[in-house]
XYZ file of C-alpha atoms in Angstrom:
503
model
C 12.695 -33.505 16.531
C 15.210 -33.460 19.217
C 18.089 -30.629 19.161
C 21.129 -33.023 18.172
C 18.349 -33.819 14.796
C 18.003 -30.600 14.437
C 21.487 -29.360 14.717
C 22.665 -32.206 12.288
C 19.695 -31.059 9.389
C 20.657 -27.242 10.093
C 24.341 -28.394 9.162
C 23.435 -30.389 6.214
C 21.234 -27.828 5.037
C 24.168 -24.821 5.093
C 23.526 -20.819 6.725
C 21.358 -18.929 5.282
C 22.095 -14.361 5.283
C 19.051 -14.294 7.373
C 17.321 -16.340 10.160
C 19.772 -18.016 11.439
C 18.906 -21.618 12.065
C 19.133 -21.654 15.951
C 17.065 -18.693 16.688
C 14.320 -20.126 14.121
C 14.013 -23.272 15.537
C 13.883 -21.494 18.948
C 9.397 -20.620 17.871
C 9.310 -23.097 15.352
C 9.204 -26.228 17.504
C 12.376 -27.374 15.638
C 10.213 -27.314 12.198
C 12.618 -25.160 10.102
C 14.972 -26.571 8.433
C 11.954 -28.503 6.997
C 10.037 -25.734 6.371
C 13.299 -24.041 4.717
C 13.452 -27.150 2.823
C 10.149 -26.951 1.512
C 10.687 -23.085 0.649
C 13.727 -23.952 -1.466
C 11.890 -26.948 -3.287
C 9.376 -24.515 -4.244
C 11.022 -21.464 -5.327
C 10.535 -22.085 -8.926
C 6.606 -22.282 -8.514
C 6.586 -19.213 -6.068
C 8.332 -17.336 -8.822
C 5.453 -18.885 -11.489
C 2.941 -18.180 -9.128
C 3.275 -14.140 -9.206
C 4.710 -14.238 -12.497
C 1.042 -15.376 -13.828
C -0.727 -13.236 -10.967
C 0.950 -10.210 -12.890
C -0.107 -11.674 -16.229
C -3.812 -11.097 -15.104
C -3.958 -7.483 -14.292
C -7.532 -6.129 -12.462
C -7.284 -2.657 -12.678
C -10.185 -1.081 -11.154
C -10.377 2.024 -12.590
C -10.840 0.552 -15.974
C -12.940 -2.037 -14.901
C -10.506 -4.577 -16.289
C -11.227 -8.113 -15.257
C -12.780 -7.296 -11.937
C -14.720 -10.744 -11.621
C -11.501 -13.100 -13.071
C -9.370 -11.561 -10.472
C -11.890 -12.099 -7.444
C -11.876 -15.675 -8.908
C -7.961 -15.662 -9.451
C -7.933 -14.331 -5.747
C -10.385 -17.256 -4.362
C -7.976 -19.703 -6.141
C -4.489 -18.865 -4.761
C -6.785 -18.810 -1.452
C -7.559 -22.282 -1.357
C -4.974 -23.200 -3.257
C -2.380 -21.886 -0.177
C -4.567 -24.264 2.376
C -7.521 -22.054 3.072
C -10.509 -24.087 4.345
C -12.882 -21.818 2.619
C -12.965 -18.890 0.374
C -15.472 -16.853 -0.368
C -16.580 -13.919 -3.259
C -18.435 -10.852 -1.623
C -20.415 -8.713 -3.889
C -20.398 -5.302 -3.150
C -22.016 -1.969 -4.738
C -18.902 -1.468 -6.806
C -16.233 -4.800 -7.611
C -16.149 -8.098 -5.134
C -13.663 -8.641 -2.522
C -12.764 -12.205 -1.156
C -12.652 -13.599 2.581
C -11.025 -16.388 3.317
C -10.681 -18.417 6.263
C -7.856 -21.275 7.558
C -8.921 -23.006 11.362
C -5.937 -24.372 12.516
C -7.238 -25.069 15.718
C -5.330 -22.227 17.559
C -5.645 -20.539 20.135
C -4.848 -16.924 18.360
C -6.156 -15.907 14.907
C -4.617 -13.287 12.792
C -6.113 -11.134 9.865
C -4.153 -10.589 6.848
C -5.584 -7.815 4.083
C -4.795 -8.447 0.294
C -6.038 -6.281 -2.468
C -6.051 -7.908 -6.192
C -6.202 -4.779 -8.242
C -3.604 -3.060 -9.849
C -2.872 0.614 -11.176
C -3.213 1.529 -15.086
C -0.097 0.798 -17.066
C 0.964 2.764 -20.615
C 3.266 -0.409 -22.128
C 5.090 2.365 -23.919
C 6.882 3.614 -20.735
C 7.983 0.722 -19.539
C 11.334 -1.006 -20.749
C 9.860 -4.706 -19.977
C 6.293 -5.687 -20.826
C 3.993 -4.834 -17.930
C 2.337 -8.307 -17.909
C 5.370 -10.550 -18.759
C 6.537 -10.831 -15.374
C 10.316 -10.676 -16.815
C 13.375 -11.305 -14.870
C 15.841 -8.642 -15.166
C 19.270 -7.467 -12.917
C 18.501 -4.777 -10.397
C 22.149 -3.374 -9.458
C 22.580 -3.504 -5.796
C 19.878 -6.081 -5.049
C 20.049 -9.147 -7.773
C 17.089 -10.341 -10.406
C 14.058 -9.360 -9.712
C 10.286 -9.605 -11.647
C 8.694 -6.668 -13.635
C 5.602 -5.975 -13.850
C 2.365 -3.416 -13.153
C 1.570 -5.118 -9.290
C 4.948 -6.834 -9.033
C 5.746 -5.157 -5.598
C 2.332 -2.824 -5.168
C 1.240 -5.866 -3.682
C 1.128 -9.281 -5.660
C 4.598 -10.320 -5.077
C 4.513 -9.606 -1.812
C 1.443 -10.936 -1.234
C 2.079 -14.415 -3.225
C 4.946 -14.745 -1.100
C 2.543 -15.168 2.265
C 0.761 -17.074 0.201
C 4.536 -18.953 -0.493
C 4.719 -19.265 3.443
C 2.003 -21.427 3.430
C 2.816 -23.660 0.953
C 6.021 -24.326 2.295
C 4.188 -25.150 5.629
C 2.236 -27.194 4.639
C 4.355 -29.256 2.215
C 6.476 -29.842 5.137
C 3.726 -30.925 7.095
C 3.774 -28.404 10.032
C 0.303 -26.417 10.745
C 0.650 -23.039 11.193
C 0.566 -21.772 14.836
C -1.957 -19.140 14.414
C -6.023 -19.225 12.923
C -5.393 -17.047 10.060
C -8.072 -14.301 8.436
C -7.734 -13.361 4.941
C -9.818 -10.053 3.649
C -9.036 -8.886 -0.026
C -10.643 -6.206 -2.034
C -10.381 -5.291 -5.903
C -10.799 -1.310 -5.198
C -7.680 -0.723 -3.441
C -6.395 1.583 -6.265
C -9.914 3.735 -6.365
C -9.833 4.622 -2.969
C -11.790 1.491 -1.255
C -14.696 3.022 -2.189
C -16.851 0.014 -1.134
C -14.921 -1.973 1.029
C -16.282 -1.407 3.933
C -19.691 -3.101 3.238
C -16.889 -6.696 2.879
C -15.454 -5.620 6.444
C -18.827 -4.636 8.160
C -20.553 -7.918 7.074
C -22.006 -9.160 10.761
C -19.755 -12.674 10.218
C -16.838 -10.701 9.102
C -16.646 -8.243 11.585
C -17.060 -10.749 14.423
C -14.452 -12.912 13.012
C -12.019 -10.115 13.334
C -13.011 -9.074 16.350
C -10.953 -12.365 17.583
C -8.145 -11.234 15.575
C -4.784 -10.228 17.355
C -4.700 -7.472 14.581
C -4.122 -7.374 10.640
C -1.373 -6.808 8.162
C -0.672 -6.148 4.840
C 2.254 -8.048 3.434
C 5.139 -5.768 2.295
C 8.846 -5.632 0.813
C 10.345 -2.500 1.840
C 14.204 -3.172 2.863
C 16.392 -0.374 1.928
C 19.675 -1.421 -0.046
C 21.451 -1.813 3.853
C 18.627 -4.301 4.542
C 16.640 -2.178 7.228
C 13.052 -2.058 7.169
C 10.318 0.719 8.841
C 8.056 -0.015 11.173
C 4.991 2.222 10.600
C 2.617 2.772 13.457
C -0.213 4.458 10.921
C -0.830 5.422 7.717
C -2.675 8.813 6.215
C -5.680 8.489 5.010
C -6.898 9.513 1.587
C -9.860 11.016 -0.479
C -9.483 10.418 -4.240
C -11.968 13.095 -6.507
C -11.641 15.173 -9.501
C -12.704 18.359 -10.145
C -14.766 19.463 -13.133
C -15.628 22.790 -14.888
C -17.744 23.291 -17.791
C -19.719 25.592 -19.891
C -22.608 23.722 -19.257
C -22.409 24.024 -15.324
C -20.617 27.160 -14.800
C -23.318 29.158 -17.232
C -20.337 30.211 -19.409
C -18.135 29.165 -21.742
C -18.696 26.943 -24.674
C -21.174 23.978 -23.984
C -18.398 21.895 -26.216
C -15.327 22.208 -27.976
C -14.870 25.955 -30.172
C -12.770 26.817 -32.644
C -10.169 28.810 -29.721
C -10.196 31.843 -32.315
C -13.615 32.905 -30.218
C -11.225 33.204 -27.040
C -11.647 36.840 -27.508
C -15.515 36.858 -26.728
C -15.829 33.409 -24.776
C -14.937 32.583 -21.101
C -13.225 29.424 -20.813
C -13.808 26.737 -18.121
C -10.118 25.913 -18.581
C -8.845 28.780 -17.014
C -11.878 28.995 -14.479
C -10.835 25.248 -13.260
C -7.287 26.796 -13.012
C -8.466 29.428 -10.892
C -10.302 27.131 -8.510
C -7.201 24.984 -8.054
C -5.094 27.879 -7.394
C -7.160 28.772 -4.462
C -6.630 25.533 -2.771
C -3.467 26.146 -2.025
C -0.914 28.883 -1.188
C 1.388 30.628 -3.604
C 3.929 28.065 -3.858
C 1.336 24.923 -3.911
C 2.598 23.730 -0.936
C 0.266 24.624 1.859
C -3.584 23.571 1.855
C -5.074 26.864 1.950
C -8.828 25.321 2.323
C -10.327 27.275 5.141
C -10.544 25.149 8.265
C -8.169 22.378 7.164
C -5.621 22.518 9.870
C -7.985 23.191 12.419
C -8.284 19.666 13.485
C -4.508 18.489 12.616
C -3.097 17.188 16.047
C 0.730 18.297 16.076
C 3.622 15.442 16.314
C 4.020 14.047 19.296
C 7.199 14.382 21.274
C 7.922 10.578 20.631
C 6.958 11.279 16.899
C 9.766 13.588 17.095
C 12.292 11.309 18.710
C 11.434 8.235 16.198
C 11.999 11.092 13.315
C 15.027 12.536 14.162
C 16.538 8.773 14.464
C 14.933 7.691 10.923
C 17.324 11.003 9.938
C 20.084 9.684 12.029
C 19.923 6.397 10.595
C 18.598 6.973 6.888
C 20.302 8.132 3.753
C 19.232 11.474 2.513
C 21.188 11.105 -0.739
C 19.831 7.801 -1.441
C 16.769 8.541 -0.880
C 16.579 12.034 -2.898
C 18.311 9.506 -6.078
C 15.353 7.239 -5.409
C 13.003 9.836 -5.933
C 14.561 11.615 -8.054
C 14.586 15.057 -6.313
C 17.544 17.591 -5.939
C 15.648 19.753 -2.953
C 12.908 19.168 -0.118
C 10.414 21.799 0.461
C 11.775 24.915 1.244
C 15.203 23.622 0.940
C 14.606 21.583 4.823
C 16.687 20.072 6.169
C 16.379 15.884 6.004
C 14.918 15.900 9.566
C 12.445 18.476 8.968
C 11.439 17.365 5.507
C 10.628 14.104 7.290
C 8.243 15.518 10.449
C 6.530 17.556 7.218
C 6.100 14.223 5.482
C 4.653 12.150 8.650
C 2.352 15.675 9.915
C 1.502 17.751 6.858
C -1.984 17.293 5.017
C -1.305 17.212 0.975
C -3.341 18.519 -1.301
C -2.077 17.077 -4.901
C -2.688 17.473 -8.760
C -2.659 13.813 -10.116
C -3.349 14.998 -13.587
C -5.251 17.699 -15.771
C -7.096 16.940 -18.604
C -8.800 19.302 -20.838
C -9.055 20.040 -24.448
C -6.488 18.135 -27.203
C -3.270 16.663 -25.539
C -2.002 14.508 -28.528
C 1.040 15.664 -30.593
C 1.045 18.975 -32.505
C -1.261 21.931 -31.231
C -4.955 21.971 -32.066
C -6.668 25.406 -31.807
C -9.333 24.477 -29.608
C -11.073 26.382 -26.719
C -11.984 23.399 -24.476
C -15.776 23.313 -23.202
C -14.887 21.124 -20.024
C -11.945 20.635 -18.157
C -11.116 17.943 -14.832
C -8.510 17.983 -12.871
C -7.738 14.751 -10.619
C -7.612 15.317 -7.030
C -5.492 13.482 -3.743
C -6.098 14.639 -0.413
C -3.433 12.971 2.217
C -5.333 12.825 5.877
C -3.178 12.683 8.876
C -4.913 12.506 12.533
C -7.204 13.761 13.607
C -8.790 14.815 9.971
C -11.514 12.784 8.504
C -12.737 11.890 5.160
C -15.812 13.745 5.524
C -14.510 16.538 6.787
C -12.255 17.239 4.139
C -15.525 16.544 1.293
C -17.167 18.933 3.742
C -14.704 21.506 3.814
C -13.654 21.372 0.164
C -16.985 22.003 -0.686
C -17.759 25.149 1.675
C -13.815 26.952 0.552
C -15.079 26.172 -3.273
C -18.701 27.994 -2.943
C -17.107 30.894 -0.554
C -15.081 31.906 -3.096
C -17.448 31.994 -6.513
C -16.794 28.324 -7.531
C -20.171 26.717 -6.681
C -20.425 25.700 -10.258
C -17.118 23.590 -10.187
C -18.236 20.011 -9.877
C -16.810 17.811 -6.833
C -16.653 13.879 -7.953
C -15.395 11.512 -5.284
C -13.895 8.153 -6.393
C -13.355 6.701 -3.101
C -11.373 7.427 0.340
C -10.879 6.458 4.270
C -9.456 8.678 7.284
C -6.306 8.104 8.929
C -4.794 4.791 10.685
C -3.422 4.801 13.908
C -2.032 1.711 16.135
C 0.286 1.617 19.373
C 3.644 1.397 19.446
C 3.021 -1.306 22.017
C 0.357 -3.330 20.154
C 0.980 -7.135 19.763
C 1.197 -6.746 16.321
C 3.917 -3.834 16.152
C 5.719 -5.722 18.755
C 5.730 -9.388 16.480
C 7.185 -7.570 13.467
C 10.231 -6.079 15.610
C 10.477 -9.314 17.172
C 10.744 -11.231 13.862
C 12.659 -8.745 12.361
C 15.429 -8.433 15.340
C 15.524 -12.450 14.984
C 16.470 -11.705 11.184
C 18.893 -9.868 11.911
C 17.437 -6.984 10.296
C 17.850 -3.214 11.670
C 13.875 -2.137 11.996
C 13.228 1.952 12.598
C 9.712 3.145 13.947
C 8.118 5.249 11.823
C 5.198 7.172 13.139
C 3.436 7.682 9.870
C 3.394 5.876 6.300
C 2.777 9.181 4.103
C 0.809 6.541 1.820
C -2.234 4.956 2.409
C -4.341 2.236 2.574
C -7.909 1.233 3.912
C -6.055 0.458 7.773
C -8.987 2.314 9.077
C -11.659 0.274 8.228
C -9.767 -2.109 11.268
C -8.153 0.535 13.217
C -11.342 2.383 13.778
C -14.463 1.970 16.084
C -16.093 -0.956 16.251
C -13.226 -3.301 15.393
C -10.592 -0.840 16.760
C -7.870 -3.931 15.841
C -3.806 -2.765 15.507
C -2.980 -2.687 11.984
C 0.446 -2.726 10.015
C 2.833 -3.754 7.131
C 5.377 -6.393 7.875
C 7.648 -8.116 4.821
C 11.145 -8.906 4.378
C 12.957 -8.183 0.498
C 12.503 -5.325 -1.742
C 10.742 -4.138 -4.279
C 9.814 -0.175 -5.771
C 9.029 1.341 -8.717
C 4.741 1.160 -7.230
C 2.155 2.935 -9.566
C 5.649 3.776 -11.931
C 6.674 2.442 -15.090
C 8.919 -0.474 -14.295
C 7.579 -1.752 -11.030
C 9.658 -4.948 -9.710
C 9.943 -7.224 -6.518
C 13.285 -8.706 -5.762
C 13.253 -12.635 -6.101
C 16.865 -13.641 -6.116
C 18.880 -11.352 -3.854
C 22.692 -10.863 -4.725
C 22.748 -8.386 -1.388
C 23.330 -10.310 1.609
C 21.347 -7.827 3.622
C 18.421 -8.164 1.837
C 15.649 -10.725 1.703
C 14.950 -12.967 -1.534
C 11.535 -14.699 -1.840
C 13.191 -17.366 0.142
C 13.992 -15.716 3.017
C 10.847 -13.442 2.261
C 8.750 -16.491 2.646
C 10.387 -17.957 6.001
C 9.927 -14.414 6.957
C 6.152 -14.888 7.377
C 6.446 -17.798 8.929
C 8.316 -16.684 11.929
C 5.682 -13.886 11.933
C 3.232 -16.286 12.291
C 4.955 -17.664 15.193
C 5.501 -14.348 16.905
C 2.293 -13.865 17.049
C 1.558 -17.167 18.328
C 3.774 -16.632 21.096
C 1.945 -12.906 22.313
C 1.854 -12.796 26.061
């Protein structure tokens, strides 16, 4: 296509709020507005196809559908183009790997995870699975549904890439990798034994690094950049009558309060000495002593995400009136990228249906997270949580790990860091370096020794509402600042280019 061709289809075809034409075309050997083309023709299918991803939930922790969604997963696979695909049984649920040889000279890895969190249809105001359209204010329609942004719609809109791609006939630049798990939501408690597979691991050895799709543009359209992640353990703790020696071997009438000790309150006890006073602190002896302090250039990248971010909209997101300690937005954001966590997910014990119910409970659990930052690891935070509970009396409590992976770390000046700004800044899009994702995900099963690949998020459009009631990904975007799964999907391609073009 020669640039008076191209300059006549980008005219025919009208501007679009992001990418514009010229710049695309600049990577894209001239292949846009075809590609764009093919993006548009498609949107109603792209729409369908997460629409009936959602309508399949996997939800590991149930052990919902585990082997249809490694199956669903294989499908969309080599249904995007994918020369093979691939179901590998683990100890726990399968994972999928993937493969597409385009004959390039650069491959990139791309993680997906096909499980979902647990959903409670009653707190949501759309069904979970019907993958309804509704009006987001500020942004435009969007789908709803458990795993509509947390990560099938972002994912299925790579996938979308692809499609588009190839129905306009252009082969993508890069060799691409595709690694998905179905225990992403339990910690990855087994997906290392996909990654560490000998054929696997040498595969992504060639890699120029990995991401996970994403769709995090604020309502002004700007994106982070996030140069790690913390890591995570997921456990419960358990006390009962029947470990602790005490207490009633099962539910009691609670009448015999009076004469019998109650695991309850001794599971209470053990939490409270996790933490300090006001919950805030880990108080686990040792647990700091391997926390490496923000970096100057942490610092700087912080104070400009508080320069450049909303405090107020972000409190209204969350729903917050007050950080810790009443900080200050700057500080509150150094605490969120340095500061371990030690958090209550839930507490179950005894009756907790409607009405009271005189019970003395003869086991109670409490469900555990511990956030990692560098340089803590996952098993020295089992270690350690072990040791501070048997120091102080609570060797009976039990400590049951679900799953969990240390911290991620990659280089500001990594190729793949540097192919996200580069796409983003041709979007027009205002990107902000952020040192650390307070989230996590399994990064370090690539960031680490041996593969020691960069790792990251990348994704144009928006989505929120992840592990809530009411979760939605934005498809058709009212807010010319921010992405719809059109411009989401041409998004990945000029990623794909970007990368292509590493020097």
């Amino acid at each position: 296509m020669d640039r008076r061709h191209f300059l006549n289809t980008s005219l025919m075809l009208g501007a679009s709020a992001l990418f514009p034409r010229a710049v695309m075309a600049a990577t894209t050997g001239g292949f846009y507005p075809e590609v764009r083309k093919a993006a548009e023709a498609n949107r109603a299918a792209d729409i369908k196809r997460i629409q009936d991803w959602i309508a399949l939930p996997s939800i590991a922790a149930e052990n919902l559908n585990m082997p249809e969604g490694a199956q669903y997963m294989k499908a969309l696979a080599l249904d995007a183009g994918f020369d093979s695909a691939e179901i590998i049984p683990t100890d726990g649920h399968p994972g999928v790997y993937a493969v597409m040889d385009n004959g390039a000279p650069r491959t990139l890895a791309v993680y997906f995870m096909y499980d979902v969190k647990q959903f409670d249809p009653a707190e949501w105001s759309s069904p979970p699975l019907a993958g309804k359209i509704v009006d987001k204010p500020g942004f435009g329609r969007a789908i709803v549904g458990r795993g509509a942004v947390n990560q099938k719609g972002p994912e299925a809109t790579f996938l979308a890439a692809l499609h588009a791609m190839r129905d306009a006939g252009v082969k993508p630049p890069v060799n691409i990798l595709l690694v998905a798990e179905g225990e992403e939501e339990i910690a990855s408690p087994h997906f290392q034994q996909i990654v560490q597979r000998p054929d696997i691991m040498q595969a992504l050895k060639g890699s120029e690094g990995i991401f996970i799709p994403a769709s995090w543009q604020d309502i002004n359209g700007g994106v982070n950049v996030n140069l790690g992640s913390k890591g995570v353990v997921e456990l419960e703790l358990v006390a009962s009558g029947e470990s602790w020696g005490r207490g009633p071997a099962a539910d009691i009438h609670s009448s015999y309060k009076a004469m019998v000790d109650s695991p309850a309150w001794r599971l209470v006890q053990a939490l409270q000495s996790l933490v300090t006073a006001d919950g805030n602190t880990p108080a686990i002896e040792g647990w700091f002593e391997n926390v490496r302090p923000l970096s100057a250039r942490e610092k700087e990248l912080i104070a400009e995400a508080a320069r450049s971010g909303s405090e107020a909209a972000r409190k209204e997101q969350l729903g917050v009136a007050r950080w810790i300690d009443d900080l200050p937005y700057q500080q509150a954001l150094e605490r969120l990228a340095s500061q371990p966590t030690v958090n209550i997910e839930g507490l179950v014990a005894g009756y907790t249906g409607p009405g009271g119910k005189t019970i003395l409970p003869g086991r109670a659990t409490a469900k555990l997270d511990l956030r990692l930052v560098p340089n803590q690891t996952r098993r020295e935070a089992e270690t350690k949580l072990r040791a501070h509970l048997d120091k102080r009396g609570f060797s009976d409590i039990e400590i049951v790990v679900g799953g969990g992976y240390d911290p991620t770390e990659t280089a500001e000046s990594s190729a793949i860091i540097q192919a996200q700004l580069a796409t983003y800044r041709r979007a027009g899009v205002n990107a902000t370096l952020n040192p650390r994702l307070a989230g996590s995900w399994p990064g370090a099963m690539f960031t680490a020794p041996p593969l020691s690949l960069p790792a990251g998020h990348f994704g144009l459009g928006h989505g929120s509402g992840a592990h809530a009631p009411n979760e939605y990904y934005v498809v058709d975007s009212t807010n010319p600042r921010v992405a719809g799964i059109t411009d989401a999907t041409l998004g990945y391609v000029d990623l794909l280019y970007q990368v292509a073009a590493i020097g």
